[in-house]
């Protein structure tokens, strides 16, 4: 597929680049930044001899579609020349997108696209879905989202990026329509006892330390301990549905922005899926605050943004955590070594 426009419509490659540009956070894009966006939009291009020619064709097509305005200055270190800078229009549905949408012979399932406010990139992505529905719409296969995304768009992460957009919703795209589902990663779990508490730990070293300490400690209710693997827990929390003996989920992570965002997000997912609530391991957080040495060098969290981050911790720990984050500080959970955990056993109070 060397062309970029077919019958007046964007090819999937150009559509993916349009979507990347429309999600760009600034109005200008340098040539180096354009190459980065193109690598995301068309990963297979990395080893293709026509890579520069394909990008030049995509830029020309998107210029014609109103997605961008190329600079007059060009880079001529190789052929064909490429603009050294692109200027993007304000984020809004464009007239050219509406015109493009009206040219497409939409399948009945996508008829809404002809009269919807869409961007050029969205129209292009829907074209790929339209072709798939035409050719494969009556199939019976159901596959994970990244497999379907690669089939539809040539890039396995495109569906992840658009699931939360207006392309999905009642009467629009759905996972059922695309015969796909969001596969959740497994949650690494080790059994400690027959207790009812699942303790999830953000980082691998602290997971190992707590596993060893709990294995040699009596009088607690932790039946299983899991490694959250950082941000992976936002998705792997769904695996807890398979742990039928768990009725209490306690989480312990770093005291920093990501360390609080992860369990808060997982808690929302657990609530939506009617899993046991993901709560803070209060004793461990209290011990971390009393024994950990705050580290500087973190971006200061805005006072408006810090409230939702620390709310998950509850009133007991929220105030000191808020002061930590707004000061641009953090405390890594690795401060709780085996020696600390053995010396001060107060952290077990809410795990009993």
PDB file of C-alpha atoms in Angstrom, residues 111-273:
ATOM      1  CA  UNK A 111     -24.279   5.195   9.328  1.00  0.00           C
ATOM      2  CA  UNK A 112     -24.046   7.635  12.243  1.00  0.00           C
ATOM      3  CA  UNK A 113     -20.590   8.698  11.053  1.00  0.00           C
ATOM      4  CA  UNK A 114     -21.981  10.606   8.057  1.00  0.00           C
ATOM      5  CA  UNK A 115     -23.700  13.164  10.274  1.00  0.00           C
ATOM      6  CA  UNK A 116     -21.456  13.224  13.343  1.00  0.00           C
ATOM      7  CA  UNK A 117     -18.866  15.814  14.373  1.00  0.00           C
ATOM      8  CA  UNK A 118     -15.642  13.983  13.689  1.00  0.00           C
ATOM      9  CA  UNK A 119     -12.043  14.819  12.979  1.00  0.00           C
ATOM     10  CA  UNK A 120     -10.209  13.714   9.846  1.00  0.00           C
ATOM     11  CA  UNK A 121      -8.287  11.159  11.875  1.00  0.00           C
ATOM     12  CA  UNK A 122     -11.495   9.716  13.322  1.00  0.00           C
ATOM     13  CA  UNK A 123     -13.063   9.444   9.876  1.00  0.00           C
ATOM     14  CA  UNK A 124      -9.977   7.596   8.688  1.00  0.00           C
ATOM     15  CA  UNK A 125     -10.085   5.152  11.583  1.00  0.00           C
ATOM     16  CA  UNK A 126     -13.777   4.527  10.993  1.00  0.00           C
ATOM     17  CA  UNK A 127     -12.984   3.808   7.344  1.00  0.00           C
ATOM     18  CA  UNK A 128     -10.798   0.924   8.515  1.00  0.00           C
ATOM     19  CA  UNK A 129     -13.638  -0.382  10.684  1.00  0.00           C
ATOM     20  CA  UNK A 130     -16.038   0.049   7.762  1.00  0.00           C
ATOM     21  CA  UNK A 131     -13.846  -2.081   5.494  1.00  0.00           C
ATOM     22  CA  UNK A 132     -13.507  -4.719   8.216  1.00  0.00           C
ATOM     23  CA  UNK A 133     -17.273  -4.887   8.735  1.00  0.00           C
ATOM     24  CA  UNK A 134     -17.708  -5.280   4.984  1.00  0.00           C
ATOM     25  CA  UNK A 135     -15.178  -8.099   4.717  1.00  0.00           C
ATOM     26  CA  UNK A 136     -15.287  -9.732   8.137  1.00  0.00           C
ATOM     27  CA  UNK A 137     -18.439  -8.427   9.793  1.00  0.00           C
ATOM     28  CA  UNK A 138     -20.201 -11.789   9.718  1.00  0.00           C
ATOM     29  CA  UNK A 139     -17.353 -13.701  11.315  1.00  0.00           C
ATOM     30  CA  UNK A 140     -17.600 -15.433  14.676  1.00  0.00           C
ATOM     31  CA  UNK A 141     -14.102 -14.975  16.055  1.00  0.00           C
ATOM     32  CA  UNK A 142     -13.738 -13.024  19.295  1.00  0.00           C
ATOM     33  CA  UNK A 143     -10.188 -11.884  20.091  1.00  0.00           C
ATOM     34  CA  UNK A 144      -8.437  -9.547  22.582  1.00  0.00           C
ATOM     35  CA  UNK A 145      -8.401  -5.842  21.742  1.00  0.00           C
ATOM     36  CA  UNK A 146      -4.756  -5.621  20.752  1.00  0.00           C
ATOM     37  CA  UNK A 147      -5.116  -8.470  18.273  1.00  0.00           C
ATOM     38  CA  UNK A 148      -8.180  -6.846  16.761  1.00  0.00           C
ATOM     39  CA  UNK A 149      -6.502  -3.436  16.782  1.00  0.00           C
ATOM     40  CA  UNK A 150      -3.534  -4.766  14.817  1.00  0.00           C
ATOM     41  CA  UNK A 151      -5.910  -6.327  12.301  1.00  0.00           C
ATOM     42  CA  UNK A 152      -8.020  -3.183  11.958  1.00  0.00           C
ATOM     43  CA  UNK A 153      -5.433  -0.430  12.043  1.00  0.00           C
ATOM     44  CA  UNK A 154      -2.031  -2.032  11.619  1.00  0.00           C
ATOM     45  CA  UNK A 155      -1.072  -0.974  15.158  1.00  0.00           C
ATOM     46  CA  UNK A 156      -1.943  -2.952  18.260  1.00  0.00           C
ATOM     47  CA  UNK A 157      -2.435   0.039  20.587  1.00  0.00           C
ATOM     48  CA  UNK A 158      -4.820   2.132  18.496  1.00  0.00           C
ATOM     49  CA  UNK A 159      -7.957   0.628  20.038  1.00  0.00           C
ATOM     50  CA  UNK A 160      -6.608   1.312  23.528  1.00  0.00           C
ATOM     51  CA  UNK A 161      -6.211   4.963  22.569  1.00  0.00           C
ATOM     52  CA  UNK A 162      -9.732   5.448  21.195  1.00  0.00           C
ATOM     53  CA  UNK A 163     -11.798   3.355  23.620  1.00  0.00           C
ATOM     54  CA  UNK A 164     -12.466   6.379  25.802  1.00  0.00           C
ATOM     55  CA  UNK A 165     -13.332   8.739  22.950  1.00  0.00           C
ATOM     56  CA  UNK A 166     -16.657   9.680  21.378  1.00  0.00           C
ATOM     57  CA  UNK A 167     -16.165   7.005  18.738  1.00  0.00           C
ATOM     58  CA  UNK A 168     -17.386   4.535  21.363  1.00  0.00           C
ATOM     59  CA  UNK A 169     -20.774   4.732  23.030  1.00  0.00           C
ATOM     60  CA  UNK A 170     -24.437   3.896  22.606  1.00  0.00           C
ATOM     61  CA  UNK A 171     -25.235   3.528  18.912  1.00  0.00           C
ATOM     62  CA  UNK A 172     -21.567   3.895  17.958  1.00  0.00           C
ATOM     63  CA  UNK A 173     -18.582   1.570  18.161  1.00  0.00           C
ATOM     64  CA  UNK A 174     -18.588  -1.116  20.812  1.00  0.00           C
ATOM     65  CA  UNK A 175     -16.370  -4.030  21.753  1.00  0.00           C
ATOM     66  CA  UNK A 176     -19.198  -6.392  20.808  1.00  0.00           C
ATOM     67  CA  UNK A 177     -19.447  -4.872  17.328  1.00  0.00           C
ATOM     68  CA  UNK A 178     -15.718  -5.401  16.816  1.00  0.00           C
ATOM     69  CA  UNK A 179     -15.915  -8.890  18.345  1.00  0.00           C
ATOM     70  CA  UNK A 180     -13.226  -8.091  20.871  1.00  0.00           C
ATOM     71  CA  UNK A 181     -12.652  -7.829  24.610  1.00  0.00           C
ATOM     72  CA  UNK A 182     -10.120  -6.268  26.942  1.00  0.00           C
ATOM     73  CA  UNK A 183      -7.901  -9.082  28.187  1.00  0.00           C
ATOM     74  CA  UNK A 184      -6.641  -8.392  31.678  1.00  0.00           C
ATOM     75  CA  UNK A 185      -3.053  -9.313  32.569  1.00  0.00           C
ATOM     76  CA  UNK A 186      -2.522 -11.965  35.240  1.00  0.00           C
ATOM     77  CA  UNK A 187      -1.866 -10.889  38.820  1.00  0.00           C
ATOM     78  CA  UNK A 188       1.200 -12.699  40.265  1.00  0.00           C
ATOM     79  CA  UNK A 189      -0.014 -14.149  43.576  1.00  0.00           C
ATOM     80  CA  UNK A 190       1.669 -16.198  46.319  1.00  0.00           C
ATOM     81  CA  UNK A 191      -0.275 -18.007  49.049  1.00  0.00           C
ATOM     82  CA  UNK A 192       0.685 -17.176  52.636  1.00  0.00           C
ATOM     83  CA  UNK A 193      -2.086 -18.775  54.696  1.00  0.00           C
ATOM     84  CA  UNK A 194      -5.807 -19.512  54.583  1.00  0.00           C
ATOM     85  CA  UNK A 195      -6.646 -15.895  55.474  1.00  0.00           C
ATOM     86  CA  UNK A 196      -9.208 -13.796  53.627  1.00  0.00           C
ATOM     87  CA  UNK A 197      -7.045 -10.717  52.922  1.00  0.00           C
ATOM     88  CA  UNK A 198      -5.219 -10.199  49.645  1.00  0.00           C
ATOM     89  CA  UNK A 199      -2.298  -7.785  50.089  1.00  0.00           C
ATOM     90  CA  UNK A 200      -1.216  -6.178  46.812  1.00  0.00           C
ATOM     91  CA  UNK A 201       2.259  -4.597  46.766  1.00  0.00           C
ATOM     92  CA  UNK A 202       3.350  -2.171  44.052  1.00  0.00           C
ATOM     93  CA  UNK A 203       7.043  -3.030  43.662  1.00  0.00           C
ATOM     94  CA  UNK A 204       8.863  -6.368  43.367  1.00  0.00           C
ATOM     95  CA  UNK A 205      11.433  -5.976  46.173  1.00  0.00           C
ATOM     96  CA  UNK A 206       8.893  -4.898  48.785  1.00  0.00           C
ATOM     97  CA  UNK A 207       6.594  -7.692  47.609  1.00  0.00           C
ATOM     98  CA  UNK A 208       9.379 -10.187  48.291  1.00  0.00           C
ATOM     99  CA  UNK A 209      10.192  -8.656  51.688  1.00  0.00           C
ATOM    100  CA  UNK A 210       6.563  -8.663  52.840  1.00  0.00           C
ATOM    101  CA  UNK A 211       6.078 -12.201  51.534  1.00  0.00           C
ATOM    102  CA  UNK A 212       8.998 -13.443  53.636  1.00  0.00           C
ATOM    103  CA  UNK A 213       7.978 -11.510  56.752  1.00  0.00           C
ATOM    104  CA  UNK A 214       4.331 -12.580  56.564  1.00  0.00           C
ATOM    105  CA  UNK A 215       5.284 -16.214  55.906  1.00  0.00           C
ATOM    106  CA  UNK A 216       7.126 -16.306  59.232  1.00  0.00           C
ATOM    107  CA  UNK A 217       4.530 -14.289  61.167  1.00  0.00           C
ATOM    108  CA  UNK A 218       1.435 -15.662  62.891  1.00  0.00           C
ATOM    109  CA  UNK A 219      -1.784 -13.887  63.812  1.00  0.00           C
ATOM    110  CA  UNK A 220      -2.533 -12.075  60.564  1.00  0.00           C
ATOM    111  CA  UNK A 221      -5.321 -12.584  58.022  1.00  0.00           C
ATOM    112  CA  UNK A 222      -3.249 -12.214  54.847  1.00  0.00           C
ATOM    113  CA  UNK A 223      -3.987 -15.348  52.868  1.00  0.00           C
ATOM    114  CA  UNK A 224      -2.347 -14.219  49.643  1.00  0.00           C
ATOM    115  CA  UNK A 225       0.122 -11.547  48.589  1.00  0.00           C
ATOM    116  CA  UNK A 226       0.276 -10.192  45.048  1.00  0.00           C
ATOM    117  CA  UNK A 227       2.802  -8.165  43.087  1.00  0.00           C
ATOM    118  CA  UNK A 228       0.941  -5.270  41.489  1.00  0.00           C
ATOM    119  CA  UNK A 229       3.776  -4.594  39.014  1.00  0.00           C
ATOM    120  CA  UNK A 230       3.308  -0.847  39.133  1.00  0.00           C
ATOM    121  CA  UNK A 231       0.682   0.457  36.750  1.00  0.00           C
ATOM    122  CA  UNK A 232      -0.202  -3.058  35.567  1.00  0.00           C
ATOM    123  CA  UNK A 233      -2.493  -3.416  38.587  1.00  0.00           C
ATOM    124  CA  UNK A 234      -4.958  -0.973  37.036  1.00  0.00           C
ATOM    125  CA  UNK A 235      -5.818  -3.792  34.613  1.00  0.00           C
ATOM    126  CA  UNK A 236      -4.755  -6.934  36.514  1.00  0.00           C
ATOM    127  CA  UNK A 237      -7.139  -6.057  39.359  1.00  0.00           C
ATOM    128  CA  UNK A 238      -9.767  -7.822  37.237  1.00  0.00           C
ATOM    129  CA  UNK A 239      -7.920 -11.111  37.833  1.00  0.00           C
ATOM    130  CA  UNK A 240      -9.025 -10.954  41.459  1.00  0.00           C
ATOM    131  CA  UNK A 241     -12.418 -12.252  40.307  1.00  0.00           C
ATOM    132  CA  UNK A 242     -10.687 -15.633  39.961  1.00  0.00           C
ATOM    133  CA  UNK A 243      -9.538 -15.600  43.617  1.00  0.00           C
ATOM    134  CA  UNK A 244     -12.764 -16.811  45.184  1.00  0.00           C
ATOM    135  CA  UNK A 245     -11.497 -16.841  48.794  1.00  0.00           C
ATOM    136  CA  UNK A 246     -10.577 -13.129  48.781  1.00  0.00           C
ATOM    137  CA  UNK A 247     -13.052 -10.756  50.419  1.00  0.00           C
ATOM    138  CA  UNK A 248     -10.682  -7.962  51.486  1.00  0.00           C
ATOM    139  CA  UNK A 249      -8.088  -6.300  49.216  1.00  0.00           C
ATOM    140  CA  UNK A 250      -5.416  -4.164  50.878  1.00  0.00           C
ATOM    141  CA  UNK A 251      -2.930  -2.228  48.734  1.00  0.00           C
ATOM    142  CA  UNK A 252       0.482  -0.795  49.567  1.00  0.00           C
ATOM    143  CA  UNK A 253       2.532   1.345  47.179  1.00  0.00           C
ATOM    144  CA  UNK A 254       4.883   4.306  46.972  1.00  0.00           C
ATOM    145  CA  UNK A 255       3.771   7.610  48.431  1.00  0.00           C
ATOM    146  CA  UNK A 256       3.962   9.606  45.216  1.00  0.00           C
ATOM    147  CA  UNK A 257       1.568  10.659  42.473  1.00  0.00           C
ATOM    148  CA  UNK A 258       1.739   7.411  40.475  1.00  0.00           C
ATOM    149  CA  UNK A 259       1.752   5.305  43.628  1.00  0.00           C
ATOM    150  CA  UNK A 260      -1.622   6.786  44.580  1.00  0.00           C
ATOM    151  CA  UNK A 261      -3.121   7.079  41.104  1.00  0.00           C
ATOM    152  CA  UNK A 262      -2.675   3.338  40.465  1.00  0.00           C
ATOM    153  CA  UNK A 263      -4.700   1.988  43.427  1.00  0.00           C
ATOM    154  CA  UNK A 264      -7.321   4.736  43.088  1.00  0.00           C
ATOM    155  CA  UNK A 265      -7.864   3.712  39.464  1.00  0.00           C
ATOM    156  CA  UNK A 266      -7.896   0.017  40.397  1.00  0.00           C
ATOM    157  CA  UNK A 267     -10.423   0.752  43.153  1.00  0.00           C
ATOM    158  CA  UNK A 268     -12.782   2.347  40.624  1.00  0.00           C
ATOM    159  CA  UNK A 269     -12.443  -0.672  38.328  1.00  0.00           C
ATOM    160  CA  UNK A 270     -13.072  -3.066  41.219  1.00  0.00           C
ATOM    161  CA  UNK A 271     -16.219  -1.155  42.167  1.00  0.00           C
ATOM    162  CA  UNK A 272     -17.488  -1.193  38.582  1.00  0.00           C
ATOM    163  CA  UNK A 273     -16.929  -4.959  38.377  1.00  0.00           C
TER     164      UNK A 273
END
